[in-house]
Coordinates of C-alpha atoms in Angstrom, one line a residue:
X1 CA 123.4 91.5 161.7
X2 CA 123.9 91.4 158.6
X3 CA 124.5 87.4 158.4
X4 CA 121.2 87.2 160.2
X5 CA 119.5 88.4 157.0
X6 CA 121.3 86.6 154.6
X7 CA 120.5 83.4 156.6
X8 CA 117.1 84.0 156.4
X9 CA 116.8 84.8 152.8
X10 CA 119.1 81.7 152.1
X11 CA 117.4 79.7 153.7
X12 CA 113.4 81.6 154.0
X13 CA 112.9 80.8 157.8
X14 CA 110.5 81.8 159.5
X15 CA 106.5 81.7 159.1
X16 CA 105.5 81.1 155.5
X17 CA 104.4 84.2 154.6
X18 CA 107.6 85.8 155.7
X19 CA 109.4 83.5 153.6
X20 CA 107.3 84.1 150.6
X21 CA 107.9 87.8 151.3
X22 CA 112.4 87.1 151.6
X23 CA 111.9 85.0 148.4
X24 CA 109.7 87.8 146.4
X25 CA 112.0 90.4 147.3
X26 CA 115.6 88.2 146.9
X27 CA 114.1 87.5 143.6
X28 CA 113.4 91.7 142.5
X29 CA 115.5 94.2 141.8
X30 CA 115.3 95.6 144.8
X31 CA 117.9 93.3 146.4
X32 CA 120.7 94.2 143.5
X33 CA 122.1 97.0 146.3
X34 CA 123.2 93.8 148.4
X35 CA 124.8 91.5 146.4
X36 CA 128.1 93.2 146.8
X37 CA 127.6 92.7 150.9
X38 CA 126.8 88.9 150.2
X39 CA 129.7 88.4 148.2
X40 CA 132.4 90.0 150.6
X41 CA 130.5 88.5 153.6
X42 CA 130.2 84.6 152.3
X43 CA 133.7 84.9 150.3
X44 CA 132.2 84.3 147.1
X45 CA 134.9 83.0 144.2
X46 CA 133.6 85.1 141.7
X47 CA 136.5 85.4 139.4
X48 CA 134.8 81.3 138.4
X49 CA 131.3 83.3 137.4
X50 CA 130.1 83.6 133.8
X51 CA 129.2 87.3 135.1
X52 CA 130.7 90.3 136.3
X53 CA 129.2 91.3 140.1
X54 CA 127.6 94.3 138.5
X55 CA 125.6 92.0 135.7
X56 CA 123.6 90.4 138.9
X57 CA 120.6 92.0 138.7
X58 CA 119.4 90.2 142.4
X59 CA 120.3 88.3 145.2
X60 CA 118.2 85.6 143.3
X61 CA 120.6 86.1 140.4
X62 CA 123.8 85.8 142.2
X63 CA 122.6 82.3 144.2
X64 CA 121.9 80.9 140.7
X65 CA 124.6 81.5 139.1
X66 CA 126.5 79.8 136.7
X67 CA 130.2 79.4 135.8
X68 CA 132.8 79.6 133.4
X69 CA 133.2 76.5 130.7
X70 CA 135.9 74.6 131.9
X71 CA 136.4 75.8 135.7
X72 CA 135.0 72.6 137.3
X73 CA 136.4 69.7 135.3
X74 CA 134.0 66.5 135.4
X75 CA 136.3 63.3 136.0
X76 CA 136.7 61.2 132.6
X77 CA 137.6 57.9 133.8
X78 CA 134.1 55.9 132.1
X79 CA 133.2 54.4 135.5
X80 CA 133.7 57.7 137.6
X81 CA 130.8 58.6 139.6
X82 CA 131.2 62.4 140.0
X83 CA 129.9 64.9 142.8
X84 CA 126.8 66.1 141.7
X85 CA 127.1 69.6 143.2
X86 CA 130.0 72.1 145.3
X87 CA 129.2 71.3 149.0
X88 CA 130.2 69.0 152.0
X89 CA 130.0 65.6 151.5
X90 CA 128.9 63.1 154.6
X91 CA 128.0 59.2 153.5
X92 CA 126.7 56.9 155.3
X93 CA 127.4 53.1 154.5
X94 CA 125.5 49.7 154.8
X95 CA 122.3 50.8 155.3
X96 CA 120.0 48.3 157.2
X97 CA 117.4 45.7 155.4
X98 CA 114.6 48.7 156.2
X99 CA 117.1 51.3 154.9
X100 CA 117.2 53.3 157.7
X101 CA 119.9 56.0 158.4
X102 CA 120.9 58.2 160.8
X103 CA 122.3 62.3 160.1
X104 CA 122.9 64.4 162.9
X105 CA 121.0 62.5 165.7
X106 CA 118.3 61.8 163.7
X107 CA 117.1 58.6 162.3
X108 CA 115.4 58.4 158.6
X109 CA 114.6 56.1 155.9
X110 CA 114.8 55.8 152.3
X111 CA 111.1 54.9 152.2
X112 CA 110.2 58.5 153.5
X113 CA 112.7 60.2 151.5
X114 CA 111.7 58.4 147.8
X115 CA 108.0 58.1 149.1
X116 CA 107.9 54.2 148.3
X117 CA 108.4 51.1 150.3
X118 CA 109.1 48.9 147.1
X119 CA 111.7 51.7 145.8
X120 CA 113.4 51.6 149.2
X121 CA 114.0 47.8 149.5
X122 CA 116.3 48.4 146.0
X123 CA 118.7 50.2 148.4
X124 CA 119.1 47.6 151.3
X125 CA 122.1 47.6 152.7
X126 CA 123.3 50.0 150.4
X127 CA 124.8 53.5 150.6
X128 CA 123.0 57.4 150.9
X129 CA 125.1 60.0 149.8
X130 CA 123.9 63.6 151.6
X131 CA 126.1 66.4 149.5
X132 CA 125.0 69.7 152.3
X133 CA 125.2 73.1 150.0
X134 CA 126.1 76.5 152.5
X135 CA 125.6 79.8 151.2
X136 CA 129.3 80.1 149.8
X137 CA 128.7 77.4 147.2
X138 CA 128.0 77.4 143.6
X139 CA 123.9 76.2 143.7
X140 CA 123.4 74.5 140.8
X141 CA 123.3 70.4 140.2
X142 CA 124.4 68.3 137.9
X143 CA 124.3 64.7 136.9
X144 CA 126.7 62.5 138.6
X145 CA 127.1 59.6 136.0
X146 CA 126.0 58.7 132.5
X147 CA 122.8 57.2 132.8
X148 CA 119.1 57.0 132.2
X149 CA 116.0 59.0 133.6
X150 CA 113.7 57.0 134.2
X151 CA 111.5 58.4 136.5
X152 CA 111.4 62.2 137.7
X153 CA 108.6 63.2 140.8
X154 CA 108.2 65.5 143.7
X155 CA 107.3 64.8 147.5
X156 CA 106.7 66.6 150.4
X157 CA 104.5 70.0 151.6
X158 CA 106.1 71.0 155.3
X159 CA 109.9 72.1 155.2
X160 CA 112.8 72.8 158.1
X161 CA 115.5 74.1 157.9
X162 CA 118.1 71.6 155.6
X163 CA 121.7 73.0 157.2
X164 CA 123.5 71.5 160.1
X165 CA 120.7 72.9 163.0
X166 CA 118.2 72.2 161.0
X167 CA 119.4 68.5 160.5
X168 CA 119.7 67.9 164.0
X169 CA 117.0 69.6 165.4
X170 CA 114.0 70.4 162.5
X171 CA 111.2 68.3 162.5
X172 CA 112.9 65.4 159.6
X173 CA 114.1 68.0 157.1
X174 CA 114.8 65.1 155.1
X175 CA 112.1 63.6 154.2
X176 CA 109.4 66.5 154.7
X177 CA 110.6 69.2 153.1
X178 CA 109.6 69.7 149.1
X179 CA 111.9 67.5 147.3
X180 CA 112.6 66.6 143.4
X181 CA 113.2 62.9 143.4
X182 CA 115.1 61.6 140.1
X183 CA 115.3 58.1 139.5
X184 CA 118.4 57.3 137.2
X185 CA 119.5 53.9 135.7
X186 CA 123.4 53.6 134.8
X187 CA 124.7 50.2 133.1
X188 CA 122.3 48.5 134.3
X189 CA 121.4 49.7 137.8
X190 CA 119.9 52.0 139.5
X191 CA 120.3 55.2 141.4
X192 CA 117.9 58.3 143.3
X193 CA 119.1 61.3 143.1
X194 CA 116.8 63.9 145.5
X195 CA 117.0 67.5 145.5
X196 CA 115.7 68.9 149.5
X197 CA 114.1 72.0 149.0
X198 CA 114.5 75.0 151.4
X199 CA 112.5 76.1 154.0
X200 CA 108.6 77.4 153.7
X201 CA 108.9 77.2 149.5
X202 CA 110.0 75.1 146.9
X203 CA 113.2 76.5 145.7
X204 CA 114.0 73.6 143.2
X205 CA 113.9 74.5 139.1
X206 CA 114.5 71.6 137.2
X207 CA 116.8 72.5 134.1
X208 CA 117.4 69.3 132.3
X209 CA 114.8 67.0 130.5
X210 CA 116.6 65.1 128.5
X211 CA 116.2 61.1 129.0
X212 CA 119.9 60.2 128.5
X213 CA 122.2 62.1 130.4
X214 CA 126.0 62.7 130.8
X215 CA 128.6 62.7 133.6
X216 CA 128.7 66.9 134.3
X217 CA 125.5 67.7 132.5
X218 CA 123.5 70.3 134.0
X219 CA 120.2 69.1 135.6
X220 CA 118.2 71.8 138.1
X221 CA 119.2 74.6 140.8
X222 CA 118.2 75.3 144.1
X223 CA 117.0 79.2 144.3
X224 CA 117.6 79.4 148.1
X225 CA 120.1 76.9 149.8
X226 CA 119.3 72.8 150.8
X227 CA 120.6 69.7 150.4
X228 CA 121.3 66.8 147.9
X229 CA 120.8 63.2 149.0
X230 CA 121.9 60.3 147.0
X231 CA 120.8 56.8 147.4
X232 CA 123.0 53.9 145.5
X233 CA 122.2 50.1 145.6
X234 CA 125.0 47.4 147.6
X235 CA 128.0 46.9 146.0
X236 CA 127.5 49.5 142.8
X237 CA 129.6 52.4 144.4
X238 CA 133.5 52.0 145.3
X239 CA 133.8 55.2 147.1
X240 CA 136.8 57.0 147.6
X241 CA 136.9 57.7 151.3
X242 CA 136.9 61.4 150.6
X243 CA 134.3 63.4 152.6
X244 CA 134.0 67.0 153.7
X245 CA 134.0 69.7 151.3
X246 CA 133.8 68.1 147.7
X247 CA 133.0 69.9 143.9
X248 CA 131.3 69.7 141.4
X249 CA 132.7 66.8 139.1
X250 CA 135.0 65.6 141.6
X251 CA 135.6 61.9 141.6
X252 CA 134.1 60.4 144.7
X253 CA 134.0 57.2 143.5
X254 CA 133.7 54.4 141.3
X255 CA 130.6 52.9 139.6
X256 CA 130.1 49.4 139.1
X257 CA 127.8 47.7 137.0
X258 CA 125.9 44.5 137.5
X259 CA 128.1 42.8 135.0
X260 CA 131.4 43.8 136.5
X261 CA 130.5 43.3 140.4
X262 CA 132.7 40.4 142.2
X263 CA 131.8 37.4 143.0
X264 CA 130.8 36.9 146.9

Protein backbone atom coordinates (compact mmCIF):
# COMPACT_ATOMS: atom_id res chain seq x y z
CA UNK A 1 0.00 0.00 0.00
CA UNK A 2 2.20 1.99 1.08
CA UNK A 3 4.60 1.83 -2.13
CA UNK A 4 1.46 2.52 -4.09
CA UNK A 5 1.59 6.02 -2.64
CA UNK A 6 4.97 6.74 -2.81
CA UNK A 7 4.97 5.77 -6.48
CA UNK A 8 2.44 8.10 -7.17
CA UNK A 9 3.91 11.08 -5.43
CA UNK A 10 7.39 10.11 -7.08
CA UNK A 11 6.32 9.95 -9.98
CA UNK A 12 2.61 12.35 -9.85
CA UNK A 13 0.49 9.79 -11.95
CA UNK A 14 -2.54 10.00 -12.57
CA UNK A 15 -4.99 12.94 -14.01
CA UNK A 16 -3.24 16.27 -13.77
CA UNK A 17 -5.01 17.75 -11.17
CA UNK A 18 -4.27 14.77 -8.92
CA UNK A 19 -0.80 15.26 -9.65
CA UNK A 20 -0.73 18.91 -8.91
CA UNK A 21 -2.62 17.95 -5.63
CA UNK A 22 0.58 14.83 -4.66
CA UNK A 23 3.07 17.56 -5.73
CA UNK A 24 1.35 20.50 -3.45
CA UNK A 25 1.06 18.28 -0.58
CA UNK A 26 4.77 16.36 -1.02
CA UNK A 27 5.98 19.76 -1.19
CA UNK A 28 4.10 21.12 2.59
CA UNK A 29 4.64 20.26 5.78
CA UNK A 30 2.07 18.06 5.97
CA UNK A 31 4.08 15.17 4.43
CA UNK A 32 7.14 15.59 7.14
CA UNK A 33 5.11 12.55 9.26
CA UNK A 34 6.21 10.20 6.15
CA UNK A 35 9.53 10.65 5.46
CA UNK A 36 10.69 8.30 7.96
CA UNK A 37 8.36 5.47 6.05
CA UNK A 38 9.98 6.54 2.65
CA UNK A 39 13.29 6.21 3.98
CA UNK A 40 13.01 2.59 5.57
CA UNK A 41 10.74 1.53 2.64
CA UNK A 42 13.19 2.69 -0.46
CA UNK A 43 16.47 1.99 1.72
CA UNK A 44 17.59 5.43 1.66
CA UNK A 45 21.62 5.86 2.49
CA UNK A 46 21.18 8.62 4.66
CA UNK A 47 24.26 8.50 6.68
CA UNK A 48 25.76 10.39 2.81
CA UNK A 49 22.98 13.34 3.64
CA UNK A 50 24.08 16.88 4.60
CA UNK A 51 20.91 16.45 7.05
CA UNK A 52 19.71 14.59 9.82
CA UNK A 53 16.15 12.62 8.93
CA UNK A 54 14.47 14.85 11.45
CA UNK A 55 15.86 18.34 9.64
CA UNK A 56 13.51 17.19 6.47
CA UNK A 57 10.84 19.26 6.80
CA UNK A 58 8.87 17.27 3.59
CA UNK A 59 8.81 14.57 1.35
CA UNK A 60 9.86 17.36 -1.14
CA UNK A 61 12.78 18.01 1.13
CA UNK A 62 14.07 14.62 1.39
CA UNK A 63 13.88 13.81 -2.66
CA UNK A 64 16.05 16.95 -3.04
CA UNK A 65 18.43 16.42 -1.01
CA UNK A 66 21.91 17.05 -0.97
CA UNK A 67 25.04 15.34 0.32
CA UNK A 68 28.05 15.44 2.24
CA UNK A 69 31.37 17.29 0.60
CA UNK A 70 33.40 14.65 -0.51
CA UNK A 71 31.03 11.44 -0.52
CA UNK A 72 30.76 11.12 -4.30
CA UNK A 73 34.24 11.76 -5.64
CA UNK A 74 34.21 13.20 -9.37
CA UNK A 75 36.96 11.25 -11.50
CA UNK A 76 40.12 13.68 -12.07
CA UNK A 77 41.68 12.14 -15.03
CA UNK A 78 41.32 15.71 -17.49
CA UNK A 79 39.57 13.68 -20.27
CA UNK A 80 37.04 11.73 -17.82
CA UNK A 81 33.58 12.14 -18.78
CA UNK A 82 31.74 11.55 -15.46
CA UNK A 83 28.05 10.22 -14.69
CA UNK A 84 26.06 13.08 -14.44
CA UNK A 85 23.63 11.75 -11.73
CA UNK A 86 23.21 8.19 -9.21
CA UNK A 87 20.97 5.89 -11.39
CA UNK A 88 21.07 3.03 -13.94
CA UNK A 89 22.90 3.56 -16.83
CA UNK A 90 21.64 1.88 -20.35
CA UNK A 91 23.60 3.34 -23.74
CA UNK A 92 22.81 2.80 -26.88
CA UNK A 93 25.60 3.03 -29.63
CA UNK A 94 25.88 3.99 -33.37
CA UNK A 95 22.92 5.75 -33.80
CA UNK A 96 21.59 5.76 -37.44
CA UNK A 97 22.10 8.83 -40.11
CA UNK A 98 18.27 10.02 -38.79
CA UNK A 99 19.42 9.44 -35.15
CA UNK A 100 16.96 7.14 -34.25
CA UNK A 101 17.04 4.91 -31.19
CA UNK A 102 15.21 2.42 -29.65
CA UNK A 103 14.58 2.05 -25.36
CA UNK A 104 12.30 -0.53 -24.17
CA UNK A 105 10.45 -1.39 -27.41
CA UNK A 106 10.13 1.90 -28.40
CA UNK A 107 11.69 3.69 -31.19
CA UNK A 108 12.80 7.64 -30.83
CA UNK A 109 14.83 10.26 -32.25
CA UNK A 110 17.22 12.84 -31.28
CA UNK A 111 15.23 15.35 -33.42
CA UNK A 112 12.11 14.88 -30.98
CA UNK A 113 14.03 14.73 -27.96
CA UNK A 114 16.36 18.25 -28.73
CA UNK A 115 13.31 19.71 -30.74
CA UNK A 116 15.64 20.32 -34.00
CA UNK A 117 16.32 18.52 -37.11
CA UNK A 118 19.70 20.55 -37.76
CA UNK A 119 20.77 19.75 -33.92
CA UNK A 120 20.08 16.14 -34.46
CA UNK A 121 22.16 15.49 -37.64
CA UNK A 122 25.39 16.68 -35.09
CA UNK A 123 24.70 13.30 -33.45
CA UNK A 124 24.59 10.86 -36.51
CA UNK A 125 25.78 7.80 -35.82
CA UNK A 126 26.69 8.76 -32.57
CA UNK A 127 25.86 7.63 -29.01
CA UNK A 128 22.62 8.61 -26.40
CA UNK A 129 23.36 8.00 -22.98
CA UNK A 130 19.72 7.44 -20.85
CA UNK A 131 21.02 7.64 -16.89
CA UNK A 132 17.03 6.15 -15.38
CA UNK A 133 16.81 7.80 -11.60
CA UNK A 134 14.39 5.22 -9.14
CA UNK A 135 13.11 6.59 -5.97
CA UNK A 136 16.21 5.28 -3.92
CA UNK A 137 18.61 7.62 -5.71
CA UNK A 138 20.20 10.79 -4.70
CA UNK A 139 18.00 13.41 -7.39
CA UNK A 140 20.15 15.93 -8.13
CA UNK A 141 22.46 16.45 -11.48
CA UNK A 142 25.46 17.50 -12.23
CA UNK A 143 27.77 18.32 -15.02
CA UNK A 144 29.48 15.48 -16.66
CA UNK A 145 32.61 17.26 -18.18
CA UNK A 146 34.31 20.65 -18.23
CA UNK A 147 32.82 22.47 -20.83
CA UNK A 148 30.70 25.34 -22.16
CA UNK A 149 26.93 26.24 -22.03
CA UNK A 150 25.94 27.31 -24.82
CA UNK A 151 22.58 27.03 -25.14
CA UNK A 152 20.00 26.11 -22.28
CA UNK A 153 15.84 25.60 -23.41
CA UNK A 154 12.86 23.64 -22.57
CA UNK A 155 10.44 21.37 -24.69
CA UNK A 156 7.57 19.49 -24.29
CA UNK A 157 3.69 19.97 -22.55
CA UNK A 158 2.23 16.12 -22.30
CA UNK A 159 4.21 13.71 -19.81
CA UNK A 160 4.20 9.67 -19.04
CA UNK A 161 5.44 8.08 -16.89
CA UNK A 162 9.68 8.12 -17.36
CA UNK A 163 10.50 4.60 -15.28
CA UNK A 164 10.83 1.17 -16.90
CA UNK A 165 6.67 0.80 -17.57
CA UNK A 166 6.47 3.92 -18.51
CA UNK A 167 9.31 3.56 -21.18
CA UNK A 168 7.92 0.67 -22.70
CA UNK A 169 4.43 1.41 -22.67
CA UNK A 170 3.74 5.50 -22.18
CA UNK A 171 2.89 7.37 -25.00
CA UNK A 172 7.03 8.47 -26.02
CA UNK A 173 7.99 9.54 -22.50
CA UNK A 174 11.00 10.62 -24.03
CA UNK A 175 10.49 13.11 -26.10
CA UNK A 176 7.00 14.49 -24.78
CA UNK A 177 7.31 14.92 -21.41
CA UNK A 178 8.67 18.60 -20.08
CA UNK A 179 12.31 18.42 -20.60
CA UNK A 180 15.38 20.95 -19.79
CA UNK A 181 17.59 20.57 -22.81
CA UNK A 182 21.32 21.89 -22.19
CA UNK A 183 23.58 22.27 -25.02
CA UNK A 184 27.30 21.97 -23.80
CA UNK A 185 30.52 22.41 -25.84
CA UNK A 186 33.83 20.59 -24.30
CA UNK A 187 37.32 21.07 -26.32
CA UNK A 188 35.85 21.66 -29.05
CA UNK A 189 32.74 19.66 -29.49
CA UNK A 190 29.62 19.30 -28.61
CA UNK A 191 27.25 17.53 -26.27
CA UNK A 192 23.03 17.62 -25.02
CA UNK A 193 22.46 17.06 -21.91
CA UNK A 194 18.31 16.63 -21.28
CA UNK A 195 16.71 16.54 -18.10
CA UNK A 196 12.92 14.35 -18.62
CA UNK A 197 10.58 15.73 -16.42
CA UNK A 198 8.00 13.68 -14.40
CA UNK A 199 4.67 12.97 -14.99
CA UNK A 200 1.64 15.72 -15.21
CA UNK A 201 4.25 18.74 -13.95
CA UNK A 202 7.53 20.01 -14.56
CA UNK A 203 9.61 18.80 -11.74
CA UNK A 204 13.06 20.23 -13.17
CA UNK A 205 14.83 23.38 -11.10
CA UNK A 206 17.68 24.41 -12.78
CA UNK A 207 20.49 25.35 -10.12
CA UNK A 208 23.54 26.32 -12.09
CA UNK A 209 23.98 29.40 -14.53
CA UNK A 210 27.18 29.75 -14.88
CA UNK A 211 28.62 29.62 -18.70
CA UNK A 212 31.77 27.63 -17.94
CA UNK A 213 31.26 24.71 -15.97
CA UNK A 214 33.35 21.94 -14.22
CA UNK A 215 33.47 18.13 -14.10
CA UNK A 216 31.01 17.48 -10.69
CA UNK A 217 29.56 20.90 -10.57
CA UNK A 218 26.09 21.11 -9.52
CA UNK A 219 23.57 22.01 -12.35
CA UNK A 220 19.52 21.36 -11.52
CA UNK A 221 17.35 18.68 -9.59
CA UNK A 222 14.41 16.83 -10.42
CA UNK A 223 11.62 17.47 -7.55
CA UNK A 224 9.81 14.11 -8.33
CA UNK A 225 11.72 11.21 -10.09
CA UNK A 226 12.61 11.04 -14.33
CA UNK A 227 15.25 10.43 -16.40
CA UNK A 228 18.56 11.88 -17.86
CA UNK A 229 19.37 11.47 -21.57
CA UNK A 230 22.64 12.29 -23.02
CA UNK A 231 23.40 12.62 -26.56
CA UNK A 232 27.30 12.68 -27.68
CA UNK A 233 28.65 13.20 -31.36
CA UNK A 234 30.70 9.82 -33.33
CA UNK A 235 33.87 9.07 -32.08
CA UNK A 236 34.06 11.84 -28.97
CA UNK A 237 33.10 9.29 -26.20
CA UNK A 238 35.42 6.05 -25.31
CA UNK A 239 32.99 4.43 -23.01
CA UNK A 240 33.80 2.12 -20.54
CA UNK A 241 31.45 -0.70 -21.07
CA UNK A 242 30.08 -0.24 -17.63
CA UNK A 243 26.20 -0.09 -17.55
CA UNK A 244 23.61 -0.68 -14.85
CA UNK A 245 23.60 1.13 -11.71
CA UNK A 246 26.30 4.02 -12.04
CA UNK A 247 27.08 7.36 -9.52
CA UNK A 248 27.41 10.39 -9.50
CA UNK A 249 31.09 11.27 -10.78
CA UNK A 250 31.80 7.85 -11.79
CA UNK A 251 33.99 7.53 -14.77
CA UNK A 252 32.03 6.07 -17.67
CA UNK A 253 34.20 7.09 -20.12
CA UNK A 254 36.63 8.98 -21.91
CA UNK A 255 36.27 12.30 -23.82
CA UNK A 256 37.88 12.98 -26.94
CA UNK A 257 38.38 16.12 -28.53
CA UNK A 258 38.45 16.94 -32.22
CA UNK A 259 42.14 17.41 -32.04
CA UNK A 260 42.98 14.13 -30.48
CA UNK A 261 40.49 11.76 -32.50
CA UNK A 262 42.28 8.97 -34.82
CA UNK A 263 42.73 8.92 -37.96
CA UNK A 264 40.09 6.62 -40.02
Amino acid sequence: MLTRFYRKVFELNGHPAAARLLKRFAQSKASKPFTGSFSRLYKLNLQEASKNLQDYQSLHDLFTRELKPGVRPIAEEQDAFVSPSDSVLSVVDHLTPESRFVVKGQEYTVEELLGSKSEAEVYSGGQVLIFYLSPTDYHRVHVPMDAKVEDVYTLGKEAAPVNTIGLKYGLRPLTRNYRLVTKFNAAGVPFAQVMVGALNVNSIERTNHQHDVRRGDPFGYFSFGSTVVICVPKGHLEFTGKTGPVKMGEQIGRWISSGNMPNL
